[in-house]
PDB file of C-alpha atoms and ligand atoms in Angstrom:
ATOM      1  CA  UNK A 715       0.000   0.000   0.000  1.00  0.00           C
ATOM      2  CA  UNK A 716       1.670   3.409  -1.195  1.00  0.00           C
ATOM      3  CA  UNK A 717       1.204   6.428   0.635  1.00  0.00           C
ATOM      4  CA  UNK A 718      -1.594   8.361  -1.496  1.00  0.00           C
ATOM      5  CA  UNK A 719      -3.634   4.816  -1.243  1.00  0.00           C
ATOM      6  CA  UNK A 720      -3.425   5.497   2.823  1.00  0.00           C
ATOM      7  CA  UNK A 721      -4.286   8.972   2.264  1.00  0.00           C
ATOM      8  CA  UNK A 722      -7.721   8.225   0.846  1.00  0.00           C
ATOM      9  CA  UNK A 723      -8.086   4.894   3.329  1.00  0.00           C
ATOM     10  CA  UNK A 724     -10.698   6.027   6.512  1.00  0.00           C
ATOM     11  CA  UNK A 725      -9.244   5.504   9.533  1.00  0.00           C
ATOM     12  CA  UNK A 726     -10.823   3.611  12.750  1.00  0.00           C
ATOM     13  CA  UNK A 727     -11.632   6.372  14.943  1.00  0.00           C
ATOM     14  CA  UNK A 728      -9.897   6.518  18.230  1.00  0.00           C
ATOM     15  CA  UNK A 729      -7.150   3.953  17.329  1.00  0.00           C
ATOM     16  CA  UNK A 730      -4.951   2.510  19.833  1.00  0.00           C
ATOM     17  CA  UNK A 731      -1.629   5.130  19.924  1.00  0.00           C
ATOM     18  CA  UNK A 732       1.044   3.738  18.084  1.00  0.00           C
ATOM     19  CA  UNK A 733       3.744   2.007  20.756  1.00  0.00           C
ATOM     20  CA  UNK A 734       6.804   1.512  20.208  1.00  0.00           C
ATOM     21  CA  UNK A 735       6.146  -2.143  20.760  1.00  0.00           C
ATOM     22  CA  UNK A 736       2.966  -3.232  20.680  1.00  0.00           C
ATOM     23  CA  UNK A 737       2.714  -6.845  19.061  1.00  0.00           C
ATOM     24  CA  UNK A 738      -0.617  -6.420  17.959  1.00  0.00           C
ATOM     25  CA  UNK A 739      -0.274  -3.523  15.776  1.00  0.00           C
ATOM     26  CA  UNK A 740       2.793  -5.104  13.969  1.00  0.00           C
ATOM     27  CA  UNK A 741       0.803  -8.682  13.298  1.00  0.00           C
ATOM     28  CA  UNK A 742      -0.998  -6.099  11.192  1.00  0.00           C
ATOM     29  CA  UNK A 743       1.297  -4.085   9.130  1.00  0.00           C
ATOM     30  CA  UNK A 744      -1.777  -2.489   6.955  1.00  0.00           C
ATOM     31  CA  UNK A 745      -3.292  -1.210  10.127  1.00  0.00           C
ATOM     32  CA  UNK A 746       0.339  -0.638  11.464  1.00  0.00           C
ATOM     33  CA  UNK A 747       0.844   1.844   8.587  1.00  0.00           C
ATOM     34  CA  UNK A 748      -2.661   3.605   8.541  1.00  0.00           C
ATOM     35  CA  UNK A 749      -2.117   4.462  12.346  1.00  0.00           C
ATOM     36  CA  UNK A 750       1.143   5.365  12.100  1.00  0.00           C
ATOM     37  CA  UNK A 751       0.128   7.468   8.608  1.00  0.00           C
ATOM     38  CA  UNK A 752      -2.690   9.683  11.056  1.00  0.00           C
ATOM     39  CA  UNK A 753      -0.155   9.730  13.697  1.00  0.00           C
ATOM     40  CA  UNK A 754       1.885  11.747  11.840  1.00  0.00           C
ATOM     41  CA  UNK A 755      -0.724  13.686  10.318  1.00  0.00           C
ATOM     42  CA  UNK A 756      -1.296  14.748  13.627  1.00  0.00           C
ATOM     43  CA  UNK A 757       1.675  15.116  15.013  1.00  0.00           C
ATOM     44  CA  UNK A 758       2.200  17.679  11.783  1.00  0.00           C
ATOM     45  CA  UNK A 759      -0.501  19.837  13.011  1.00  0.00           C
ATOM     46  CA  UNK A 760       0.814  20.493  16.519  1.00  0.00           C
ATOM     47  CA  UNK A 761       4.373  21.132  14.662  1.00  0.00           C
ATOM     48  CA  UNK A 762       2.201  23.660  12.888  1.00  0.00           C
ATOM     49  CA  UNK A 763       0.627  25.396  15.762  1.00  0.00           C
ATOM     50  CA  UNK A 764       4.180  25.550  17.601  1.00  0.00           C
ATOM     51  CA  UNK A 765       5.595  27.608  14.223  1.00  0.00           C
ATOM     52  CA  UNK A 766       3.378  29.847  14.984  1.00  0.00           C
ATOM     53  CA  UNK A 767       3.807  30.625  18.013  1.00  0.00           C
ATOM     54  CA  UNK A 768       7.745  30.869  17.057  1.00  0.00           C
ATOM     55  CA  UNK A 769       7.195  33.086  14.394  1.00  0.00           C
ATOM     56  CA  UNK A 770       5.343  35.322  16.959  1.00  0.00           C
ATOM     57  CA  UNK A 771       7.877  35.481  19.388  1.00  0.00           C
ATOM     58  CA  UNK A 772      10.438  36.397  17.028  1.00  0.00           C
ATOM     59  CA  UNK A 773       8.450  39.202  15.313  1.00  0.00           C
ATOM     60  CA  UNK A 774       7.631  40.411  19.120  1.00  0.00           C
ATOM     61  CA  UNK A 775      11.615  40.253  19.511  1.00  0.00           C
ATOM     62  CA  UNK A 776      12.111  41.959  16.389  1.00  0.00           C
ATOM     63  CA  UNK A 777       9.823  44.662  16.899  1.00  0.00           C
ATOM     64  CA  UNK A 778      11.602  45.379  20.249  1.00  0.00           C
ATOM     65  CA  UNK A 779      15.332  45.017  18.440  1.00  0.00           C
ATOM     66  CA  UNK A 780      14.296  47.765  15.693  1.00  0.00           C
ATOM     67  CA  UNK A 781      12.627  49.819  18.083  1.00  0.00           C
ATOM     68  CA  UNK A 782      15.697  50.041  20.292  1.00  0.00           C
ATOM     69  CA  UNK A 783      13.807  48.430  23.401  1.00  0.00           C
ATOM     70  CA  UNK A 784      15.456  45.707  25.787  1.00  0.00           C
ATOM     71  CA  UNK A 785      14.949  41.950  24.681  1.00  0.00           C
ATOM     72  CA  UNK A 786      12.183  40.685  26.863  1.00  0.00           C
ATOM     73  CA  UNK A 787      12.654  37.234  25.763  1.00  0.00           C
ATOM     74  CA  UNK A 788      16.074  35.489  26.244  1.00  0.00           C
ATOM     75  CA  UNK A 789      15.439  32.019  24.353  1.00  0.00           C
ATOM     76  CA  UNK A 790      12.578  30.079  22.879  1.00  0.00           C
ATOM     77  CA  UNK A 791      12.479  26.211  23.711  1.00  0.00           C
ATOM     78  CA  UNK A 792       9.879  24.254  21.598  1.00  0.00           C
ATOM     79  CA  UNK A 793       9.253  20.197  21.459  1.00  0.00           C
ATOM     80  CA  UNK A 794       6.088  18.299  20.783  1.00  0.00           C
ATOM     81  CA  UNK A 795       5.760  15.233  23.546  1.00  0.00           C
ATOM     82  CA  UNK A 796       7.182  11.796  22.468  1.00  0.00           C
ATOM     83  CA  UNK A 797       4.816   8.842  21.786  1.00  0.00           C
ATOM     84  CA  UNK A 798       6.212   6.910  24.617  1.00  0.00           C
ATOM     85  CA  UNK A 799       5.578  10.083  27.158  1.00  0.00           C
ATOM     86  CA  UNK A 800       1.571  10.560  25.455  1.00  0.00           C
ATOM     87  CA  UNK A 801       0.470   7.131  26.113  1.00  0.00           C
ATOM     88  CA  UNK A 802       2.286   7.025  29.680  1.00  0.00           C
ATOM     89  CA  UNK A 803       0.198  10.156  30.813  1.00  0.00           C
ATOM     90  CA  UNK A 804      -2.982   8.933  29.335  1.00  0.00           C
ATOM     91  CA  UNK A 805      -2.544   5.768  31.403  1.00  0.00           C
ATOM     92  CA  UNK A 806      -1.495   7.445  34.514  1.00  0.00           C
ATOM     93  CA  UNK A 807      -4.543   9.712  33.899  1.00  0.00           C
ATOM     94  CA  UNK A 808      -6.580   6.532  33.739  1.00  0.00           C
ATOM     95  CA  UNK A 809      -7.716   7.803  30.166  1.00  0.00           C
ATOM     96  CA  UNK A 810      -8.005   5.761  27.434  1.00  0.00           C
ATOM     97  CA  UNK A 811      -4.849   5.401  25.070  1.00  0.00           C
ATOM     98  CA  UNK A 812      -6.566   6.364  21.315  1.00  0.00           C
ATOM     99  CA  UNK A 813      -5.836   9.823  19.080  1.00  0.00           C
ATOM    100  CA  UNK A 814      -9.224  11.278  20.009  1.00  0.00           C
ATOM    101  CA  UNK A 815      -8.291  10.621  24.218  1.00  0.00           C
ATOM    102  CA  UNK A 816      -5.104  12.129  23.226  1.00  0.00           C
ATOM    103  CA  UNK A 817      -6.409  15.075  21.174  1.00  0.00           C
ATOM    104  CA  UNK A 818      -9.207  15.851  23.867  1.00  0.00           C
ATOM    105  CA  UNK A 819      -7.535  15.696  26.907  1.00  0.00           C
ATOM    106  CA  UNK A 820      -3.751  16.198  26.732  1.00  0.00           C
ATOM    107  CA  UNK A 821      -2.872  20.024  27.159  1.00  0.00           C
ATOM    108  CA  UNK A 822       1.072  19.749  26.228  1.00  0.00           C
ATOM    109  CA  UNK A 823       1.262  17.926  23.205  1.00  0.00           C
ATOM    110  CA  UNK A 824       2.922  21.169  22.037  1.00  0.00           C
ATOM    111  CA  UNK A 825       5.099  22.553  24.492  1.00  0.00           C
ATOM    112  CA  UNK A 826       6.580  26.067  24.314  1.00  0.00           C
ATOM    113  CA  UNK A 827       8.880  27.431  26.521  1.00  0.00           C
ATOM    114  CA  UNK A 828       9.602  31.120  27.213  1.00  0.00           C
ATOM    115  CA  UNK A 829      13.133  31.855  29.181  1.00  0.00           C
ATOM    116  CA  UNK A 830      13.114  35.634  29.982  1.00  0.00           C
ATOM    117  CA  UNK A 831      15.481  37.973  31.871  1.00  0.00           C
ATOM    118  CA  UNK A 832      13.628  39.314  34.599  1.00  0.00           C
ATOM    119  CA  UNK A 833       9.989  38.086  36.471  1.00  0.00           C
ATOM    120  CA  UNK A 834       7.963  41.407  34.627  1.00  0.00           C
ATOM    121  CA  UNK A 835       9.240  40.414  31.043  1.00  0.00           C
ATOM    122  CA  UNK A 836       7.319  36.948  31.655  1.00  0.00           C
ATOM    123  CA  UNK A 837       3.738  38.810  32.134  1.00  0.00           C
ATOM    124  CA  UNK A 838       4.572  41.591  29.619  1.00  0.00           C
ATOM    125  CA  UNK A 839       4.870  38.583  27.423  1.00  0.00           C
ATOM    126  CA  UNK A 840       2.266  36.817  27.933  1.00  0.00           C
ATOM    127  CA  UNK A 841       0.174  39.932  27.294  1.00  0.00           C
ATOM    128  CA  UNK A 842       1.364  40.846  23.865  1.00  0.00           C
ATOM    129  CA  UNK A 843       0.605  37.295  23.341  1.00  0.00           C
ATOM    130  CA  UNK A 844      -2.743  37.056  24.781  1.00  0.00           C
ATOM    131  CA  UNK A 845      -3.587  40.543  22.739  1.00  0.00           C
ATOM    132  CA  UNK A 846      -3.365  38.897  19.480  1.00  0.00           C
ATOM    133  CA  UNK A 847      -7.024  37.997  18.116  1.00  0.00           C
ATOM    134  CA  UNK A 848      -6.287  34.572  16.551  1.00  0.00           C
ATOM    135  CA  UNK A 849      -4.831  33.337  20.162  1.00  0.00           C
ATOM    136  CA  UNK A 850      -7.696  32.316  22.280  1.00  0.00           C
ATOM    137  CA  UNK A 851      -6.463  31.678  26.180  1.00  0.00           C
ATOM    138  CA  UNK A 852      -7.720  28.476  27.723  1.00  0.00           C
ATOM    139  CA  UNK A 853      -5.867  28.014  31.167  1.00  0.00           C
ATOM    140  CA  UNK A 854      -3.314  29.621  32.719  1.00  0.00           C
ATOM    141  CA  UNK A 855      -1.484  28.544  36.296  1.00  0.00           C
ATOM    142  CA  UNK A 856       0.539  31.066  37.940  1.00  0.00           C
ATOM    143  CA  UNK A 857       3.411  28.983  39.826  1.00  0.00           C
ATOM    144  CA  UNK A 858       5.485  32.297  39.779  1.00  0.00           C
ATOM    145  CA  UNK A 859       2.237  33.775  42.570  1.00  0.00           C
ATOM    146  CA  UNK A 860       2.160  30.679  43.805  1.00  0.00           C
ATOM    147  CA  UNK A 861       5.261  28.040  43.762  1.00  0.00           C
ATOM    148  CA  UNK A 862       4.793  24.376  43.435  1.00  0.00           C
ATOM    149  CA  UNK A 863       5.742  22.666  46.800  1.00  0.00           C
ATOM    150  CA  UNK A 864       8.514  21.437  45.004  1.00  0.00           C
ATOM    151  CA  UNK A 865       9.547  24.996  44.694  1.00  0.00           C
ATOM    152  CA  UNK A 866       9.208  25.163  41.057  1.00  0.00           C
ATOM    153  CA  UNK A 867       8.037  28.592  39.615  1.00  0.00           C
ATOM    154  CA  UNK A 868       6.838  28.760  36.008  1.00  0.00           C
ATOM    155  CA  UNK A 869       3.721  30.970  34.076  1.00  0.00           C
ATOM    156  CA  UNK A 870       1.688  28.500  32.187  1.00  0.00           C
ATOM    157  CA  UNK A 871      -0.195  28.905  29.663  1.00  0.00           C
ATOM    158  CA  UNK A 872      -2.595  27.041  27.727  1.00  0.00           C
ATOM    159  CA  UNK A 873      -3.858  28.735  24.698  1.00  0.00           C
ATOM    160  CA  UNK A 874      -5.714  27.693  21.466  1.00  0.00           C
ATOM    161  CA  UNK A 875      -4.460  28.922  17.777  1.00  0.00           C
ATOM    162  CA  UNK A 876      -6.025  27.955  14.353  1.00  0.00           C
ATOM    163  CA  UNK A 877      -3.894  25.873  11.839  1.00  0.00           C
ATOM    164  CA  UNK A 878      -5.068  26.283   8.378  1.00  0.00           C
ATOM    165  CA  UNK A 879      -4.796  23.411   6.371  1.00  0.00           C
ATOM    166  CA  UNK A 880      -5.615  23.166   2.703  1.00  0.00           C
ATOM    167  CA  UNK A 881      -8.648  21.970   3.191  1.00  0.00           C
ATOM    168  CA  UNK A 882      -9.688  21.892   6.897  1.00  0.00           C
ATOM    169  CA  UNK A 883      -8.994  24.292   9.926  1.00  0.00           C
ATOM    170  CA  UNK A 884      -7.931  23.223  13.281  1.00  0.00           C
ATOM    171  CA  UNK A 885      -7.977  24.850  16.332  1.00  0.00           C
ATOM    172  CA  UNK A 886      -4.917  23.540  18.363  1.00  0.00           C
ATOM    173  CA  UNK A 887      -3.997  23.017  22.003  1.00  0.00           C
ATOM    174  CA  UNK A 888      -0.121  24.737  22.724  1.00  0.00           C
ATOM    175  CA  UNK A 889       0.795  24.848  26.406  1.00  0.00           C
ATOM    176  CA  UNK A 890       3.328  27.855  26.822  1.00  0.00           C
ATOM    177  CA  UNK A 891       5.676  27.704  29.819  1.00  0.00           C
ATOM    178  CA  UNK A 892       7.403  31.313  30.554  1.00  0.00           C
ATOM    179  CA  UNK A 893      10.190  31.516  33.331  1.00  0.00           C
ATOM    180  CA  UNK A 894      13.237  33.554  34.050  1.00  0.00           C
ATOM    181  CA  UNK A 895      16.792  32.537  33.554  1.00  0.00           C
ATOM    182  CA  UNK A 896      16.968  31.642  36.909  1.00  0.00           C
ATOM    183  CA  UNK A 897      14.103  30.039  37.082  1.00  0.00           C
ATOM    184  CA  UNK A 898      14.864  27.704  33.666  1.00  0.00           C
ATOM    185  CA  UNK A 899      18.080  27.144  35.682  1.00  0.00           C
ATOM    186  CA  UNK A 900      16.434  25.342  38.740  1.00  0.00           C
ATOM    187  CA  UNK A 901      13.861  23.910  36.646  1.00  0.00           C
ATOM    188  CA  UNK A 902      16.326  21.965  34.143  1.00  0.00           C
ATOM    189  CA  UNK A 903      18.433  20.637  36.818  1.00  0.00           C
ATOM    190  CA  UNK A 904      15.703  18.950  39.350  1.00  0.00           C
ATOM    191  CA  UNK A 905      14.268  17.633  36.152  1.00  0.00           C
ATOM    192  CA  UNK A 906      17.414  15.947  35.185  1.00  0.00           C
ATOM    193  CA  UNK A 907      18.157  15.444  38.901  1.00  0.00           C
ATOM    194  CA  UNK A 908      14.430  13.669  39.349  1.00  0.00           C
ATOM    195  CA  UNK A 909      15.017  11.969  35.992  1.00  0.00           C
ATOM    196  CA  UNK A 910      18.562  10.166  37.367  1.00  0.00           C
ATOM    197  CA  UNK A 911      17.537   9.041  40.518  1.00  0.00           C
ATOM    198  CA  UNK A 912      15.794   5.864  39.803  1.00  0.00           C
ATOM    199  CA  UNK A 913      14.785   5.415  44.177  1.00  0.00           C
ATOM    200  CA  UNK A 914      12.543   7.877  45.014  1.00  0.00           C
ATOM    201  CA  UNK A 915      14.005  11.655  46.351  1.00  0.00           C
ATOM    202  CA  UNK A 916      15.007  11.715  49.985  1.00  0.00           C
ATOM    203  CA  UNK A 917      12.619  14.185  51.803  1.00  0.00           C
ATOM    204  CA  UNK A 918      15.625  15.175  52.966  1.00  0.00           C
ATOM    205  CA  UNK A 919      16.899  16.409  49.303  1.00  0.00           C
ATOM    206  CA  UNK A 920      13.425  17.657  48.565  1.00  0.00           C
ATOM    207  CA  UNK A 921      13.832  20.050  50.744  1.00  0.00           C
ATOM    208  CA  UNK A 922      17.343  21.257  49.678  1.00  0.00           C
ATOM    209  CA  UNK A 923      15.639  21.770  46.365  1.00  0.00           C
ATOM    210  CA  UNK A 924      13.193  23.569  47.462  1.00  0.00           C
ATOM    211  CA  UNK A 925      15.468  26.037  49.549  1.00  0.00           C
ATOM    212  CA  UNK A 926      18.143  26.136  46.785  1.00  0.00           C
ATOM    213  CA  UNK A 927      14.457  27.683  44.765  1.00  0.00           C
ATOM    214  CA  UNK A 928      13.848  30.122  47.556  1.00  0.00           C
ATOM    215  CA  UNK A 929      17.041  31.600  46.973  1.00  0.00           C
ATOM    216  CA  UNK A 930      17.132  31.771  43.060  1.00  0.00           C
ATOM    217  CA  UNK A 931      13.398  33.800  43.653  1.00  0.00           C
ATOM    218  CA  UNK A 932      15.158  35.786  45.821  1.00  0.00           C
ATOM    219  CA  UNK A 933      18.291  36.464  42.976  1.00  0.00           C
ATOM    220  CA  UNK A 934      15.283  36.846  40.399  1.00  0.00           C
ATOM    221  CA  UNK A 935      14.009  39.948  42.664  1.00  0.00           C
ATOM    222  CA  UNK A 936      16.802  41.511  43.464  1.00  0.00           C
ATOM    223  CA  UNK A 937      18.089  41.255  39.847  1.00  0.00           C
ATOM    224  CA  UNK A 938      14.871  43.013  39.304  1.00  0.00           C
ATOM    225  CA  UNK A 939      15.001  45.699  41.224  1.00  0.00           C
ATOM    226  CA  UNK A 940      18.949  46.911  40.383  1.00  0.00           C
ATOM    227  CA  UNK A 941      17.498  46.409  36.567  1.00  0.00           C
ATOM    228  CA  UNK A 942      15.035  48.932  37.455  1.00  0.00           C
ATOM    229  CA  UNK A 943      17.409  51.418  39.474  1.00  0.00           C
ATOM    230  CA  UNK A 944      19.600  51.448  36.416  1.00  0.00           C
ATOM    231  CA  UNK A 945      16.901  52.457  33.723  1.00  0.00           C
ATOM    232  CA  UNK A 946      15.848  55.040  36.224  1.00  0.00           C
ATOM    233  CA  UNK A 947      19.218  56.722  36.137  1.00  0.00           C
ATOM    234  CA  UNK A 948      18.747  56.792  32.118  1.00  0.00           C
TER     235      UNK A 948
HETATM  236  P1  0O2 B 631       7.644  17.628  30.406  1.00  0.00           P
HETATM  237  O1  0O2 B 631       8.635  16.647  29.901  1.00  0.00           O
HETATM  238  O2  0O2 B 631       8.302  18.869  30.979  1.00  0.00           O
HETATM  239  O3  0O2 B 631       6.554  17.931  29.452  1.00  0.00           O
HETATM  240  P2  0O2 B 631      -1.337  18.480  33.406  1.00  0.00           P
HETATM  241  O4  0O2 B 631      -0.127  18.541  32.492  1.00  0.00           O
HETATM  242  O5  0O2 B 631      -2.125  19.768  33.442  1.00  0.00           O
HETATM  243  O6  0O2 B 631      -2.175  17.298  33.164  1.00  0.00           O
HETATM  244  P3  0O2 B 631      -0.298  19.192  35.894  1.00  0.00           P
HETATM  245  O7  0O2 B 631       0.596  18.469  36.867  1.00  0.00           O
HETATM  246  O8  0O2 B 631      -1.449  19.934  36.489  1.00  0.00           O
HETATM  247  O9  0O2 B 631      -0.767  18.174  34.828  1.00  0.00           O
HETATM  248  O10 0O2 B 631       0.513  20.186  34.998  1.00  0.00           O
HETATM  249  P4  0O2 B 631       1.394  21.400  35.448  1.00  0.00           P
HETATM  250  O11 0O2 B 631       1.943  21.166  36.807  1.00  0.00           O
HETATM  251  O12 0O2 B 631       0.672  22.671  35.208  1.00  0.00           O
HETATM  252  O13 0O2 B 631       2.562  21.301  34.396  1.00  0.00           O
HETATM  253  C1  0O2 B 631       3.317  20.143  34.242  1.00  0.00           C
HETATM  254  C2  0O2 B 631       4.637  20.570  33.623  1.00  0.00           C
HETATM  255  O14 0O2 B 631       5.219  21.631  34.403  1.00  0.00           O
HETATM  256  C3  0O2 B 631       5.658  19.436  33.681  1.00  0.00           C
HETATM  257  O15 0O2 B 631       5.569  18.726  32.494  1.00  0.00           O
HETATM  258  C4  0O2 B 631       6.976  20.183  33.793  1.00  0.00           C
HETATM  259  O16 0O2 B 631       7.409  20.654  32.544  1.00  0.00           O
HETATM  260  C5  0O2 B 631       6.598  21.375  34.649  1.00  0.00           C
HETATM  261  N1  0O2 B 631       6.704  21.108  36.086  1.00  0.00           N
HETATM  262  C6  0O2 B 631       5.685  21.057  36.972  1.00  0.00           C
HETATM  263  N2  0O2 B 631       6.139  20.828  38.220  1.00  0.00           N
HETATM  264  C7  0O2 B 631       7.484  20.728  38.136  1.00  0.00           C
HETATM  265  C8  0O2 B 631       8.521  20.514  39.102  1.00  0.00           C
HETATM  266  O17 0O2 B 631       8.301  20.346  40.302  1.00  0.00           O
HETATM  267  N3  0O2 B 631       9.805  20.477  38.611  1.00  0.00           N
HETATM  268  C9  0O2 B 631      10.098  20.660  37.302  1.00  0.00           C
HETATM  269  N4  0O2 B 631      11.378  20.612  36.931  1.00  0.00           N
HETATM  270  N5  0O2 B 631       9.129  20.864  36.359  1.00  0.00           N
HETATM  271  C10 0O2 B 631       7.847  20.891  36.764  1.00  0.00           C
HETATM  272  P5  0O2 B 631       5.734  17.144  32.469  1.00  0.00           P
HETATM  273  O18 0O2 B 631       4.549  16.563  31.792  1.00  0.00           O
HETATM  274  O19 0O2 B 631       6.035  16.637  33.845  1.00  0.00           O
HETATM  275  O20 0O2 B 631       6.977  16.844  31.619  1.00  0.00           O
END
């Protein structure tokens, strides 16, 4: 079966996600291949969505470059969520494991991520991106306000963009994660930390984390305010 005869095929709706390894799916390579084949289609649309959002945040950097304004946005982080990680939430969600469960209920199958110098440039951000009429805001969780008792501090966002296909529209899901330097800082490393350990983290630890956060909020502040003395002397 070529790839324009898959094109026209219907597919099963809400098919199983395909595994990595999933012996079922390969006994049947024709179903293997039309899963796979939506999969990507997809997959393509959240690449789509995450573009835009890119191309937004660079014109948003531009516009501040040419009009001689500081750089609220350091870097821009994007990645859409590995097969492997979708159907391990949707099971530890209790949710079913098929494209629709997926489509419906996961928030951060597009992931951006916002690193920004200082704590304001997150929320002035956020509202240049909120301002824009094709960007519709579904959720947002303020862990900056109020820290995760981990002690991790983030803005997320969930907003909702259209993708214009040729023939169809789609309004898609992009979760958009803005944090300082500092914060990206603490973030990555009890991530990777968490990630390493394969025994679960001493409460002991847990709570060096969390102090070791305290203090980068604290940095983020102070940063702040010396960043404002200084354009006050301008
Ligand atoms: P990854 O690989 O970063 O994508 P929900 O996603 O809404 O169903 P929840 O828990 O309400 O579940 O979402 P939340 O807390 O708003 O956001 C989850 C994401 O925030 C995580 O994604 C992390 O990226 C980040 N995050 C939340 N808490 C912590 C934390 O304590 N430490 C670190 N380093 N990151 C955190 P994923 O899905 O875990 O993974």
């Amino acid at each position: 079966m070529n790839i324009d005869e898959l094109a026209t095929e219907s597919v099963p709706e809400g098919g199983e996600l395909p595994k990595v390894i999933n012996k079922e799916l390969m006994s049947n390579p024709d179903n293997f291949y039309k899963m796979a084949f939506e999969f990507q289609q997809i997959m393509m649309i959240y690449e789509s969505a995450i573009k835009q959002i890119e191309t937004k945040l660079d014109i948003l950097n531009k516009e501040n470059k040419v009009s001689g304004r500081r750089n609220p946005i350091e870097t821009v982080k994007s990645r859409i969520k590995s097969p492997q990680s979708i159907a391990s939430k949707l099971e530890k969600k209790k949710l079913p494991v098929t494209f629709d469960s997926m489509v419906n209920n996961l928030q951060d199958i597009a992931g951006v991520r916002v690193i920004c110098p200082y704590i304001s440039d997150i929320y002035s951000v956020r509202d240049m991106l909120l301002k824009q009429p094709d960007i519709t805001l579904l959720e947002e969780k303020d862990y900056i306000k109020q820290p995760k008792d981990s002690g991790y501090r983030s803005l997320h966002v969930v907003i909702e963009i259209p993708v214009y296909l040729s023939e169809s529209t789609h309004n898609v899901k992009v979760e958009i994660q803005l944090r300082t330097i500092a914060m990206d800082f603490w973030a990555s490393l009890e991530h990777e930390l968490r990630y390493k350990t394969n025994t679960k983290v001493p409460e002991s630890v847990r709570r060096e984390l969390f102090r070791v956060a305290e203090t980068i909020a604290m940095t983020d502040r102070e940063m702040e305010e010396i960043a404002i003395e200084l354009q006050n002397l301008d």
